[in-house]
mmCIF file of C-alpha atoms (C1' of nucleotides) and ligand atoms in Angstrom:
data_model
loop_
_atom_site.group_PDB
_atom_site.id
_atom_site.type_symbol
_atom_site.label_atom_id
_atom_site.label_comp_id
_atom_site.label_asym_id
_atom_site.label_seq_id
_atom_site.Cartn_x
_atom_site.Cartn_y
_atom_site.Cartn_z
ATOM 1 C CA UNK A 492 -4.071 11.711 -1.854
ATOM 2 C CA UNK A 493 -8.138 11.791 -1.374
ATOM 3 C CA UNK A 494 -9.268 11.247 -4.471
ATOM 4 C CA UNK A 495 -6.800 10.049 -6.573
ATOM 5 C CA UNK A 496 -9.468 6.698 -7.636
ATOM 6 C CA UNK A 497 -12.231 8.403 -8.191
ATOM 7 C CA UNK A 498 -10.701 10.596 -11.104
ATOM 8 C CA UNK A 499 -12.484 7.762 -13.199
ATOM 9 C CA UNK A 500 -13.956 4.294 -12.210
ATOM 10 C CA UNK A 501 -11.712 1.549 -13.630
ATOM 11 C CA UNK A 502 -14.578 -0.857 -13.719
ATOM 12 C CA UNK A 503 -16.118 1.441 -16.720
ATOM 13 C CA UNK A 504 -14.597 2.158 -19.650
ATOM 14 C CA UNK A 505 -11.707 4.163 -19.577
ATOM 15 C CA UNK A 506 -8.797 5.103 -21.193
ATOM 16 C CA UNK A 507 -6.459 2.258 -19.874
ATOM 17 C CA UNK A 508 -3.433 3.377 -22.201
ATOM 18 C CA UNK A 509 -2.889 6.549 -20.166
ATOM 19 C CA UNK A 510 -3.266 4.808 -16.897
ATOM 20 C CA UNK A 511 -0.071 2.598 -18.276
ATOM 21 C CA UNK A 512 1.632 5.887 -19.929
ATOM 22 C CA UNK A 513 1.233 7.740 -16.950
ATOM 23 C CA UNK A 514 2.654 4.671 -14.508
ATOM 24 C CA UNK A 515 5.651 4.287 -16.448
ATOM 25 C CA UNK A 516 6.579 8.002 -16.710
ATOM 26 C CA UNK A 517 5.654 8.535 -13.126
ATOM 27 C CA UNK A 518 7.745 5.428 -12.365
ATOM 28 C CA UNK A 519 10.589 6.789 -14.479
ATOM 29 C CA UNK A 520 10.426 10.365 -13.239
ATOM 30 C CA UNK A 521 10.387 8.882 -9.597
ATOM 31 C CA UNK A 522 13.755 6.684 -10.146
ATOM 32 C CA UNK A 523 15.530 8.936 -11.935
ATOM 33 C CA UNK A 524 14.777 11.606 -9.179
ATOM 34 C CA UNK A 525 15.889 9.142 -6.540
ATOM 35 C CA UNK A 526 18.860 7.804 -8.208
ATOM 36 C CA UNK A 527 17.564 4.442 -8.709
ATOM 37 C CA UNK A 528 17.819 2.500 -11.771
ATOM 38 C CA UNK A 529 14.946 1.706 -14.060
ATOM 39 C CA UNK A 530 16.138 -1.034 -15.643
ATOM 40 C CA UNK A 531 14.463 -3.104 -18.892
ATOM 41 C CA UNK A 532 13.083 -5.875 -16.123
ATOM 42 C CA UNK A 533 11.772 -3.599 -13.747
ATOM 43 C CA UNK A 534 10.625 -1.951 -16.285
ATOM 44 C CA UNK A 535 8.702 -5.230 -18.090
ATOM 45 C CA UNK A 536 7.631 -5.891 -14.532
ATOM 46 C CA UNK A 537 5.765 -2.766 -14.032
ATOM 47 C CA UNK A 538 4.353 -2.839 -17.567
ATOM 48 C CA UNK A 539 2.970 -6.144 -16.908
ATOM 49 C CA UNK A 540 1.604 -4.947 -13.241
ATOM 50 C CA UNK A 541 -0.311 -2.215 -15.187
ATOM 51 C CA UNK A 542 -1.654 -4.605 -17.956
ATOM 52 C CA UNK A 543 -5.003 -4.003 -15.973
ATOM 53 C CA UNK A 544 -6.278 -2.938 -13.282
ATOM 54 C CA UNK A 545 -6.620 -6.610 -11.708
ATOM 55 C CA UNK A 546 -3.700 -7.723 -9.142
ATOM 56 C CA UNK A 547 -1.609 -9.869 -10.960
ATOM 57 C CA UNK A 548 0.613 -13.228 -9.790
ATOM 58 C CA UNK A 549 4.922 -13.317 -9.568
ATOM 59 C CA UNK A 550 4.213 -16.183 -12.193
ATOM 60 C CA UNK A 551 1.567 -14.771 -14.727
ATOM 61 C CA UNK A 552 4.471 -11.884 -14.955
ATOM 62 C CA UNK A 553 6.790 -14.522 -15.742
ATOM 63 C CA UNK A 554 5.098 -16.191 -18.174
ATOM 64 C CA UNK A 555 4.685 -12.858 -20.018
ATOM 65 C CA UNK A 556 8.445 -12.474 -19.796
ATOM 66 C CA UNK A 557 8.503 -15.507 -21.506
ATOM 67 C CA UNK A 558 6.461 -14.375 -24.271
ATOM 68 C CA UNK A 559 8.159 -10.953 -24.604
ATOM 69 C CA UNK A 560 11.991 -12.877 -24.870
ATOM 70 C CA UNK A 561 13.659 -15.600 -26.248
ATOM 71 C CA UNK A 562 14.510 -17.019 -23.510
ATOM 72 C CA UNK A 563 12.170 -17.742 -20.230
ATOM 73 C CA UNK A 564 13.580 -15.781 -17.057
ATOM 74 C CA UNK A 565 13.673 -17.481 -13.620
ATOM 75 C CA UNK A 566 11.739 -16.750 -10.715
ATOM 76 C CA UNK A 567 14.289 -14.849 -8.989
ATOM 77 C CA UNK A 568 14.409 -12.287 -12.099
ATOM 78 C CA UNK A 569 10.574 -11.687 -11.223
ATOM 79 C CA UNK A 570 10.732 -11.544 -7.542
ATOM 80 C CA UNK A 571 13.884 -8.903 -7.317
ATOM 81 C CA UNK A 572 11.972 -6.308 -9.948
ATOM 82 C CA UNK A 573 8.997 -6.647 -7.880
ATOM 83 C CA UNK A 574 10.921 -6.304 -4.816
ATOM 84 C CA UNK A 575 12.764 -3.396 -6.134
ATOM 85 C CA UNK A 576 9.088 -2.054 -7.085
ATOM 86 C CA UNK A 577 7.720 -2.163 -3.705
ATOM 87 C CA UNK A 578 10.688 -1.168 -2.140
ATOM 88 C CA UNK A 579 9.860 2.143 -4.082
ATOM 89 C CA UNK A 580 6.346 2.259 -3.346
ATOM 90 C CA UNK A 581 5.558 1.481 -7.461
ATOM 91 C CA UNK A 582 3.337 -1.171 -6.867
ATOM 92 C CA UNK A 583 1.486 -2.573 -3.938
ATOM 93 C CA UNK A 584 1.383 -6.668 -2.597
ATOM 94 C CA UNK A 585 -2.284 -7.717 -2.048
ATOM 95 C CA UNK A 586 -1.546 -10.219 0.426
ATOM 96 C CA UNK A 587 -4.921 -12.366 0.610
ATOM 97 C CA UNK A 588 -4.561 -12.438 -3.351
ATOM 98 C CA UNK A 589 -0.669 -12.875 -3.681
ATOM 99 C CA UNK A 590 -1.026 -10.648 -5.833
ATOM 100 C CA UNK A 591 0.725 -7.499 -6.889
ATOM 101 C CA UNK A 592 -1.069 -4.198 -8.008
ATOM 102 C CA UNK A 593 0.548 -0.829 -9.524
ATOM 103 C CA UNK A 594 0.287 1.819 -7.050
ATOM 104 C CA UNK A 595 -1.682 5.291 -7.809
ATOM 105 C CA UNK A 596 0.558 7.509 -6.105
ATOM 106 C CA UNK A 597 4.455 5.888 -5.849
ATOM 107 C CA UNK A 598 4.956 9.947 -4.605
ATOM 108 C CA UNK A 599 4.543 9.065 -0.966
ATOM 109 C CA UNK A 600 5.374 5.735 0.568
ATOM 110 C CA UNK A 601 2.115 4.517 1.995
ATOM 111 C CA UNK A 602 0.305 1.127 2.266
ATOM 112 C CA UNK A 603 -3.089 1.402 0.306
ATOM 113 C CA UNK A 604 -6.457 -0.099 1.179
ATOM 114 C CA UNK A 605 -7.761 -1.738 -1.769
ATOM 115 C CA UNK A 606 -11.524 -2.801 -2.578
ATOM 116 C CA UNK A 607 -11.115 -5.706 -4.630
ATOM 117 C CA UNK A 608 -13.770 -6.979 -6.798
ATOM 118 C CA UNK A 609 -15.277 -10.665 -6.696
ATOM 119 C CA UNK A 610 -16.357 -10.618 -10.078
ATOM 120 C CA UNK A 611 -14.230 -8.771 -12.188
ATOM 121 C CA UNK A 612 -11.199 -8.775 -9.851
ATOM 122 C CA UNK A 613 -10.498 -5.235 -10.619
ATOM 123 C CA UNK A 614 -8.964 -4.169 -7.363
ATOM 124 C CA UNK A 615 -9.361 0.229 -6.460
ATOM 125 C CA UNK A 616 -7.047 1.538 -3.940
ATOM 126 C CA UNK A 617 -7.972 3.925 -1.612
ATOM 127 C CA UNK A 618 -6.735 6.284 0.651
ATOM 128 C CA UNK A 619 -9.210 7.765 2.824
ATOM 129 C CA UNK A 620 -7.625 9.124 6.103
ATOM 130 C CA UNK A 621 -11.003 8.113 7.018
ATOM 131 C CA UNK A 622 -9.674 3.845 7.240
ATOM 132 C CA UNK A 623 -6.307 4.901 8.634
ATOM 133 C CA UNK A 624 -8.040 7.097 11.213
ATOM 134 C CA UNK A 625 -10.455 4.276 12.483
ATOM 135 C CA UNK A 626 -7.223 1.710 12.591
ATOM 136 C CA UNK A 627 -5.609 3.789 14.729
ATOM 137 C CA UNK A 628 -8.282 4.825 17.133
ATOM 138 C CA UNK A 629 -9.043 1.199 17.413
ATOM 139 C CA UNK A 630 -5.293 0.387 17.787
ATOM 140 C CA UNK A 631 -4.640 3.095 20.292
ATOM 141 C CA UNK A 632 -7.447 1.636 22.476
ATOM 142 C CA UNK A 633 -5.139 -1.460 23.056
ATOM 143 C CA UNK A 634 -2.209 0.665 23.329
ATOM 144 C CA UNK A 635 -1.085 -0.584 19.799
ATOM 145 C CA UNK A 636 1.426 1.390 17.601
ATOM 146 C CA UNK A 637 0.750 0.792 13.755
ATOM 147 C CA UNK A 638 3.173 0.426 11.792
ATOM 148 C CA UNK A 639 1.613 -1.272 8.786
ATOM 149 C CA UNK A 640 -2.005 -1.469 8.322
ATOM 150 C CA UNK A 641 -3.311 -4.070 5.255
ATOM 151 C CA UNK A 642 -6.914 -3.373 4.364
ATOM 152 C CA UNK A 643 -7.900 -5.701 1.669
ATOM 153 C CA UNK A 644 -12.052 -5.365 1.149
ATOM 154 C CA UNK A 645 -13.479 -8.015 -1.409
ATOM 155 C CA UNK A 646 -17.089 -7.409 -2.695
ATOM 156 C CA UNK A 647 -18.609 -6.602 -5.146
ATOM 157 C CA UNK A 648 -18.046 -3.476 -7.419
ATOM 158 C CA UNK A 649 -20.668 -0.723 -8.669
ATOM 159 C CA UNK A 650 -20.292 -1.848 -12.271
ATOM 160 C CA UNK A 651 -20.588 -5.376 -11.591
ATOM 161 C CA UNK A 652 -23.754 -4.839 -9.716
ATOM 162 C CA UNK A 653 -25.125 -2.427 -12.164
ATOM 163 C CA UNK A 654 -24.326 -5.233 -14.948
ATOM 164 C CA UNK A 655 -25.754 -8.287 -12.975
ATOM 165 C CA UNK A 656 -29.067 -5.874 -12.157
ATOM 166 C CA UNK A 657 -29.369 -6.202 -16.011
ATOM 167 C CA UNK A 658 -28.974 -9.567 -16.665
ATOM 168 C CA UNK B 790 -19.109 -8.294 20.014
ATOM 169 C CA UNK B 791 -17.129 -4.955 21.364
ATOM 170 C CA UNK B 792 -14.707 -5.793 23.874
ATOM 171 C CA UNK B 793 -13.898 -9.555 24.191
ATOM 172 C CA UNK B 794 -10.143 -8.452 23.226
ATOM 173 C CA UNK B 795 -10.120 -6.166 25.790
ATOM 174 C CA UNK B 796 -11.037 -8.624 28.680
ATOM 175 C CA UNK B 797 -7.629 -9.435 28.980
ATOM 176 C CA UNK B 798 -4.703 -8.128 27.318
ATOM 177 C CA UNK B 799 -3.009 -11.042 26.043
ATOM 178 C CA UNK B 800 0.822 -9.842 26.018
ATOM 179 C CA UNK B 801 0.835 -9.980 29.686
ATOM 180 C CA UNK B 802 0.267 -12.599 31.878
ATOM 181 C CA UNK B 803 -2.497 -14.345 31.854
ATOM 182 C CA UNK B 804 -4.392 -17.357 32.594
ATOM 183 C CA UNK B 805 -3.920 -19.396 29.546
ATOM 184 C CA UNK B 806 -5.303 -22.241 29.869
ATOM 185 C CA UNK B 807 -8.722 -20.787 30.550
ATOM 186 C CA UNK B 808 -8.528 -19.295 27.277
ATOM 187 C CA UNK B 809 -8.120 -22.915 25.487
ATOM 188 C CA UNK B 810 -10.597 -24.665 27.533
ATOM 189 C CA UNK B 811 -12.996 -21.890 27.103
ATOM 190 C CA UNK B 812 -12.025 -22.037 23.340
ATOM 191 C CA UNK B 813 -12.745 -25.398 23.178
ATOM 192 C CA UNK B 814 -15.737 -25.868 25.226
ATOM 193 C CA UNK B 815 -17.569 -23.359 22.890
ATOM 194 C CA UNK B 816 -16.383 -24.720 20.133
ATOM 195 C CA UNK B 817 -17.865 -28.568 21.283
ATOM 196 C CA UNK B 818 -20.966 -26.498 22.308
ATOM 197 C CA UNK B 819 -21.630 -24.750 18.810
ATOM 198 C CA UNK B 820 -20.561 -27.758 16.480
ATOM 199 C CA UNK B 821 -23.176 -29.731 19.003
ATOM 200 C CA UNK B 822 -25.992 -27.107 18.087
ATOM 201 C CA UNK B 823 -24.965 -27.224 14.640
ATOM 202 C CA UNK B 824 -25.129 -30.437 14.238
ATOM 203 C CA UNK B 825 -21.892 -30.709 12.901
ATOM 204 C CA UNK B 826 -19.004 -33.536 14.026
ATOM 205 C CA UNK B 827 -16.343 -32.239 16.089
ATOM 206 C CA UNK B 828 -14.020 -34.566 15.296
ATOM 207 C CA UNK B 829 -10.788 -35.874 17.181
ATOM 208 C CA UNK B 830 -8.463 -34.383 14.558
ATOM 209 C CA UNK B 831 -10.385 -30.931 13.732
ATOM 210 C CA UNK B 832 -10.278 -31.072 17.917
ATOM 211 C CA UNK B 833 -6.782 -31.379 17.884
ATOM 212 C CA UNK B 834 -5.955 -28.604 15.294
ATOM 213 C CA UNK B 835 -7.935 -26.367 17.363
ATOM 214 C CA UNK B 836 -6.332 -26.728 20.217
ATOM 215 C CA UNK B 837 -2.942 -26.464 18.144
ATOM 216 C CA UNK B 838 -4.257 -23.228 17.334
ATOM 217 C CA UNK B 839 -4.900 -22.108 20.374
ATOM 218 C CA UNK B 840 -1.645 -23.572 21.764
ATOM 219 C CA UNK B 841 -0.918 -19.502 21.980
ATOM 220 C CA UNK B 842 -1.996 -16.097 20.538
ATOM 221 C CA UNK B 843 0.549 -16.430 18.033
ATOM 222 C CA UNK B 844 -1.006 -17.029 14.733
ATOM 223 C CA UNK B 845 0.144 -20.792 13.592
ATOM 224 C CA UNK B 846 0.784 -21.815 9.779
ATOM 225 C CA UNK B 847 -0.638 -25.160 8.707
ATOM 226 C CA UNK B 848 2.777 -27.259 8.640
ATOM 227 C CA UNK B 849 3.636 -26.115 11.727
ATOM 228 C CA UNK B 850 -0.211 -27.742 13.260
ATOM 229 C CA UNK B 851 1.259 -30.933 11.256
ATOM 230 C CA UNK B 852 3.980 -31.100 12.932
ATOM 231 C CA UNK B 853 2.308 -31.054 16.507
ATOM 232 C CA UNK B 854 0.134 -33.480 14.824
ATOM 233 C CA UNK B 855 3.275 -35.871 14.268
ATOM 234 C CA UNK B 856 4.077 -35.713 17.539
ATOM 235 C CA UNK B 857 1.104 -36.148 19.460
ATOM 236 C CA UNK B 858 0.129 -39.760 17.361
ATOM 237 C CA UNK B 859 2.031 -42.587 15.658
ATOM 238 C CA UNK B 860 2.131 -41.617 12.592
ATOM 239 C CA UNK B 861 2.101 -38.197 10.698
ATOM 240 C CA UNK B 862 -0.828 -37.215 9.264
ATOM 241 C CA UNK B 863 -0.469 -35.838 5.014
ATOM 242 C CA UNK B 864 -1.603 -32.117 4.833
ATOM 243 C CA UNK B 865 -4.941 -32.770 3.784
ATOM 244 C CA UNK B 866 -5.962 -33.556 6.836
ATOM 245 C CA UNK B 867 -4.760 -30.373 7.950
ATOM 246 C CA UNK B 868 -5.974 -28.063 5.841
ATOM 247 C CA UNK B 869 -9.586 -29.900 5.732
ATOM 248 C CA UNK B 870 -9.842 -29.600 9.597
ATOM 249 C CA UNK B 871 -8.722 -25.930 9.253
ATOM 250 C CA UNK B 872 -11.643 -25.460 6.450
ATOM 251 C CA UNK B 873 -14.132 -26.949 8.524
ATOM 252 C CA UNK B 874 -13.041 -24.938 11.584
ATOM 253 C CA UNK B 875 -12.959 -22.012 9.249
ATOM 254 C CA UNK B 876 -16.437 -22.750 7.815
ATOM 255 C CA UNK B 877 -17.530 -22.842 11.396
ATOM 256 C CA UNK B 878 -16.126 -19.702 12.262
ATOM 257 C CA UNK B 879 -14.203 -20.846 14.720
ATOM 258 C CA UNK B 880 -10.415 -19.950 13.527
ATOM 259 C CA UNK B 881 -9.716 -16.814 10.934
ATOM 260 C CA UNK B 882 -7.137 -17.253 8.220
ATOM 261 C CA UNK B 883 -4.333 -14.056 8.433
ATOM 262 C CA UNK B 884 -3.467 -13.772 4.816
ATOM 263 C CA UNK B 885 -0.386 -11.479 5.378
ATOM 264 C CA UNK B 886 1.041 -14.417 7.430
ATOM 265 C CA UNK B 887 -0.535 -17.840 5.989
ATOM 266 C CA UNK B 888 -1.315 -18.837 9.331
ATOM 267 C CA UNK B 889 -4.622 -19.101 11.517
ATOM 268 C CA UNK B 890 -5.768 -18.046 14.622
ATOM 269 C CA UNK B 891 -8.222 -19.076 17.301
ATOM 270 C CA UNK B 892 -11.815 -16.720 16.724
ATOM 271 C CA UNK B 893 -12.374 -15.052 20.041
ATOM 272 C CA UNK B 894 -16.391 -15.124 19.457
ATOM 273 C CA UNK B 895 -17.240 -18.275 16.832
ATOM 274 C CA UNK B 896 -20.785 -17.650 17.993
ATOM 275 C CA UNK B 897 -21.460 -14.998 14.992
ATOM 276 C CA UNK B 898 -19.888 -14.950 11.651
ATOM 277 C CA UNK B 899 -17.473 -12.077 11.121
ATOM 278 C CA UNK B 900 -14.260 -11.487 9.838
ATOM 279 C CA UNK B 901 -12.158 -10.072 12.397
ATOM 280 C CA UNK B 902 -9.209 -7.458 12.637
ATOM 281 C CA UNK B 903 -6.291 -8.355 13.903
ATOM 282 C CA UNK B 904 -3.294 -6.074 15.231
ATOM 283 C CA UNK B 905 -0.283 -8.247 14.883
ATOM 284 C CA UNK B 906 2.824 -7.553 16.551
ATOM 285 C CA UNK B 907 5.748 -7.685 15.136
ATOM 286 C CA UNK B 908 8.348 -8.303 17.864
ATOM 287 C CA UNK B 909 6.214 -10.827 19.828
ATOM 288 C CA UNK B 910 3.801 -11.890 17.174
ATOM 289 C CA UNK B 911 0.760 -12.235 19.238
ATOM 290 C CA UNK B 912 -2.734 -11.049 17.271
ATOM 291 C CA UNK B 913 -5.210 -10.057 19.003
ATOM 292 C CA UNK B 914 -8.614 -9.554 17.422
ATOM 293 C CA UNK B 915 -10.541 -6.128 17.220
ATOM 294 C CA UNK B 916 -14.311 -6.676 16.158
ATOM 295 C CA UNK B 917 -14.744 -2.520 17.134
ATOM 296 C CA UNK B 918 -17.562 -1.124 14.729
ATOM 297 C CA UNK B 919 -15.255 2.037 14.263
ATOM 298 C CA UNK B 920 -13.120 0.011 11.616
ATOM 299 C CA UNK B 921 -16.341 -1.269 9.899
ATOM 300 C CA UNK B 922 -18.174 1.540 9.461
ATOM 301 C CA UNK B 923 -14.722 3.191 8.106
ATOM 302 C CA UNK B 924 -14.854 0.541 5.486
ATOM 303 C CA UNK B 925 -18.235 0.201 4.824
ATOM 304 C CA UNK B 926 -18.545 4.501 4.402
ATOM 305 C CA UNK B 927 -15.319 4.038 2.221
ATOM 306 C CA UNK B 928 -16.928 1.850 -0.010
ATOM 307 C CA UNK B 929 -19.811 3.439 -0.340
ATOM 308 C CA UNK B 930 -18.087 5.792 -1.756
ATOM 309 C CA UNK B 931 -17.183 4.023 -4.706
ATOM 310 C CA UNK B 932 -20.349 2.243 -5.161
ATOM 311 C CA UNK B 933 -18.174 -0.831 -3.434
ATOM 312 C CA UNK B 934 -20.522 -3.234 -1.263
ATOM 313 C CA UNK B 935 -18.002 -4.979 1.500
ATOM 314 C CA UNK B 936 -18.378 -8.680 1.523
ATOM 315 C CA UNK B 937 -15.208 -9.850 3.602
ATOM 316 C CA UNK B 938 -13.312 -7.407 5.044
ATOM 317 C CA UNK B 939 -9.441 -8.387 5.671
ATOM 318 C CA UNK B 940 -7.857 -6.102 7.895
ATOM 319 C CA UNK B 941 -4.539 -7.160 9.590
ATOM 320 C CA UNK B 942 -2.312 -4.545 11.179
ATOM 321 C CA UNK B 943 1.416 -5.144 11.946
ATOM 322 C CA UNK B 944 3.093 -2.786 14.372
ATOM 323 C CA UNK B 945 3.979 -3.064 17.830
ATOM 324 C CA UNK B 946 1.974 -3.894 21.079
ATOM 325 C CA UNK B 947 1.454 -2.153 24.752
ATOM 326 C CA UNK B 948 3.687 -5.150 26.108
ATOM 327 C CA UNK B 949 6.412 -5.034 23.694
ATOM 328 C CA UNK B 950 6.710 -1.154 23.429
ATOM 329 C CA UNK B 951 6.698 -1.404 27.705
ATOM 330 C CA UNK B 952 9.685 -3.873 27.569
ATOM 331 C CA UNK B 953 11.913 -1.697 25.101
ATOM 332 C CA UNK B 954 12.016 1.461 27.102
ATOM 333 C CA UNK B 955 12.976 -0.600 29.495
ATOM 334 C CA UNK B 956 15.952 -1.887 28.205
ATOM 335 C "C1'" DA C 58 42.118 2.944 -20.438
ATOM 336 C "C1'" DA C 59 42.773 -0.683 -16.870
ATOM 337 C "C1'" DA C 60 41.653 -2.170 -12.343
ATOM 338 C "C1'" DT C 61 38.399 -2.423 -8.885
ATOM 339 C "C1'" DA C 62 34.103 -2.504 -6.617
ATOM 340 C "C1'" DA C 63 29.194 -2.626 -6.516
ATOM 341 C "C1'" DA C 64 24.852 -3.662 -8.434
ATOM 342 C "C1'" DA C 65 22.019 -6.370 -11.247
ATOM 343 C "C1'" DT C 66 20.921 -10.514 -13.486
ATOM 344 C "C1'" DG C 67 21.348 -15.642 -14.695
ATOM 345 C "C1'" DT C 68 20.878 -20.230 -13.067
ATOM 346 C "C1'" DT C 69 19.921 -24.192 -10.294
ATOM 347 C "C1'" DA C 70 17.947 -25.958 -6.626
ATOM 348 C "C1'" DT C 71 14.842 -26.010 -2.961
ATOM 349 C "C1'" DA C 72 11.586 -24.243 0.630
ATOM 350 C "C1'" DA C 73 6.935 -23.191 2.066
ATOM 351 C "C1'" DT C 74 2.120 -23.241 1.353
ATOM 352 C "C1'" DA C 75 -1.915 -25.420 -0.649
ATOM 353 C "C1'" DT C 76 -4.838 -28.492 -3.604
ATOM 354 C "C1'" DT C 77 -6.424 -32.557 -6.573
ATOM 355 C "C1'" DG C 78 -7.877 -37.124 -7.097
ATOM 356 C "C1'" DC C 79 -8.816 -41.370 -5.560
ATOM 357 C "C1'" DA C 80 -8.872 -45.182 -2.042
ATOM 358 C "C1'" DT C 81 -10.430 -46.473 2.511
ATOM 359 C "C1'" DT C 82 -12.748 -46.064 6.760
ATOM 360 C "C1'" DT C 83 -16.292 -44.481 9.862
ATOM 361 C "C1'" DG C 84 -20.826 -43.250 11.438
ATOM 362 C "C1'" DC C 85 -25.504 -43.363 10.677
ATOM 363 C "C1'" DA C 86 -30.245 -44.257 8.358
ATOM 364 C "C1'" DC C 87 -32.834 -47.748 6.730
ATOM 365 C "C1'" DG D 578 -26.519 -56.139 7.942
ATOM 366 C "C1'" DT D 579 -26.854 -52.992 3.634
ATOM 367 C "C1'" DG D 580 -26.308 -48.723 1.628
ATOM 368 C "C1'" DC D 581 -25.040 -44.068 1.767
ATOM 369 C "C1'" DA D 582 -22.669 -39.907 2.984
ATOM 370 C "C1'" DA D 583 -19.158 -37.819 5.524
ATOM 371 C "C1'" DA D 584 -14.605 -38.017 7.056
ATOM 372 C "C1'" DT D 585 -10.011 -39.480 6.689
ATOM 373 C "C1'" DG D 586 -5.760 -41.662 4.499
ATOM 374 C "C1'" DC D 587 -2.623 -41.222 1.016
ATOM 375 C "C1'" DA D 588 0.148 -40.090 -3.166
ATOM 376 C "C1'" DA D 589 1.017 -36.850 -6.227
ATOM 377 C "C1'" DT D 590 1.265 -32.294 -7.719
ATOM 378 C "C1'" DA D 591 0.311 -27.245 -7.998
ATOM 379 C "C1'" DT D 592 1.477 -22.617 -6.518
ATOM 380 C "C1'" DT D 593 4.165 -19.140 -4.391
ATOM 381 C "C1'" DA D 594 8.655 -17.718 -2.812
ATOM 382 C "C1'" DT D 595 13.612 -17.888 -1.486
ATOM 383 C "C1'" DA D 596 18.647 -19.452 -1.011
ATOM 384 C "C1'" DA D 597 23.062 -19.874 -2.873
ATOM 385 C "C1'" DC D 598 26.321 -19.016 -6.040
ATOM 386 C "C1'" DA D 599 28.008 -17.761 -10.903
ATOM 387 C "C1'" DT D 600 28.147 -14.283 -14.356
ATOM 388 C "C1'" DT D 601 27.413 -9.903 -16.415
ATOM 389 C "C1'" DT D 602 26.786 -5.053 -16.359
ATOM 390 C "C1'" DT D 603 27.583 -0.520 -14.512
ATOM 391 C "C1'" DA D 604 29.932 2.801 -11.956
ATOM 392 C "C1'" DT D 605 34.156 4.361 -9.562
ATOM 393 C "C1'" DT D 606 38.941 4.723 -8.800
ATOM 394 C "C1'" DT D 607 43.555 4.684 -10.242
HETATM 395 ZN ZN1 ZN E 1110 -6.838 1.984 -16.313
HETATM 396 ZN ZN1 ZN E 1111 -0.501 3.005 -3.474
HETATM 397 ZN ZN1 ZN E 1112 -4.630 -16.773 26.344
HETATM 398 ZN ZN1 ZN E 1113 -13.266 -13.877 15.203
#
DNA sequence: AAATAAAATGTTATAATATTGCATTTGCAC
DNA sequence: GTGCAAATGCAATATTATAACATTTTATTT
């Protein structure tokens, strides 16, 4: 995966429906091939991680559960679809945020590296060998074995800077 | 700032308490040229936070806190020490973990990487250009200009990898 | 189909981390 | 000393996350 979020920039107009269309099929595709259940929750879950492209809170997905039922689910219910989510790679944990994002490419378990927007909190993952390859020179200079690396940028994103050169 | 990290490697022996007088002699020395107050409590959170290399969450500096005077101080007065000390540069925040560390060079801004390890959970803190310029070439990239970089790598160090083959 | 086991969800309570708002004290300029 | 700003004390609360146990659903075995 080089290039996977530059196929369009999120922070411009897009067509957002296919980025959810083509989450939730991959995500169905991907548990059915791994003999994992998709259930309604998980399901919600991931819908309401791909509302946007912005990292979203355990408790602004429960308060959408709310909305979509009758009655309000517990924390718990949250929690254990997201955990079952990362668990299969479907959507990544921004830790300085605590904040969960869907994943571009659930194919391959990897941890992302995510730019992540001051202004418009849209967060882009990357994965540029080009990160990982720095970590673990760096790493390997302490005799350090990675096992995770988090690489959360914040900044500022092109369209946010093109917009406030206008203002 | 290239190799302060490597002056020691702090999973083996070394002399500790030369780390947390240095630590806090610089500190003392910058807030002086500041002209900032180092203050007896933001004093004794940093030297909480330097009690080790283990990064140290905010109740547990309360608790120390507790200990060391009559009575126990509300978190507040935590978390405003750690704010100032952060302002100052002189302890970094690890997001994956909620805890702080001591800054191994306060005497420039900069967000540090950390390699965190898992079995003995000592950080140590990279300031290597490599991992910058990774970032910063990333970015530009995607039009993406870095503001705070947050990059905190769990996996396991020279020490701990040394004592498990021998076991 | 009935019995059994395993997985998922419901529910209540609570833990862990962090902030708000306001009162009081301290240090310093005047 | 008076006045002001910074720092701290203090009570309450917000936010994020988990533990423990009951119930329901789904799959497997008989
Ligand atoms: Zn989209
Ligand atoms: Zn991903
Ligand atoms: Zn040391
Ligand atoms: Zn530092």
């Amino acid at each position: 995966m080089q290039n996977l979020s530059s196929m369009h920039n999120i922070t411009e107009h897009h067509n957002h429906q296919r980025c959810i269309d083509d989450a939730m099929t991959r995500a169905k595709a991907l548990c059915h091939s791994r003999q994992v259940k998709f259930t309604r929750i998980r399901e919600q879950v991931l819908a309401c991680v791909w509302a946007n492209h912005q990292p979203v809170g355990a408790y602004t997905i429960l308060e959408e559960l709310a909305k979509d039922s009758s009655r309000r689910p517990a924390p718990p219910t949250v929690y254990r679809a997201l955990d079952f989510l990362l668990d299969n790679g479907l959507v990544h944990r921004i830790a300085s945020l605590n904040a969960f994002i869907g994943c571009q490419d659930p194919s391959h378990q990897h941890q992302g590296h995510f730019l992540i927007c001051r202004q418009c909190r849209n967060a882009t993952e990357l994965d540029t060998d080009i990160i990982n390859t720095a970590i673990n020179t760096a790493a390997k200079q302490h005799g350090f074995s990675v096992e995770v690396p988090c690489v959360e940028v914040v900044g500022c994103c092109a369209h946010c800077k093109e917009n406030r050169d206008n203002d």
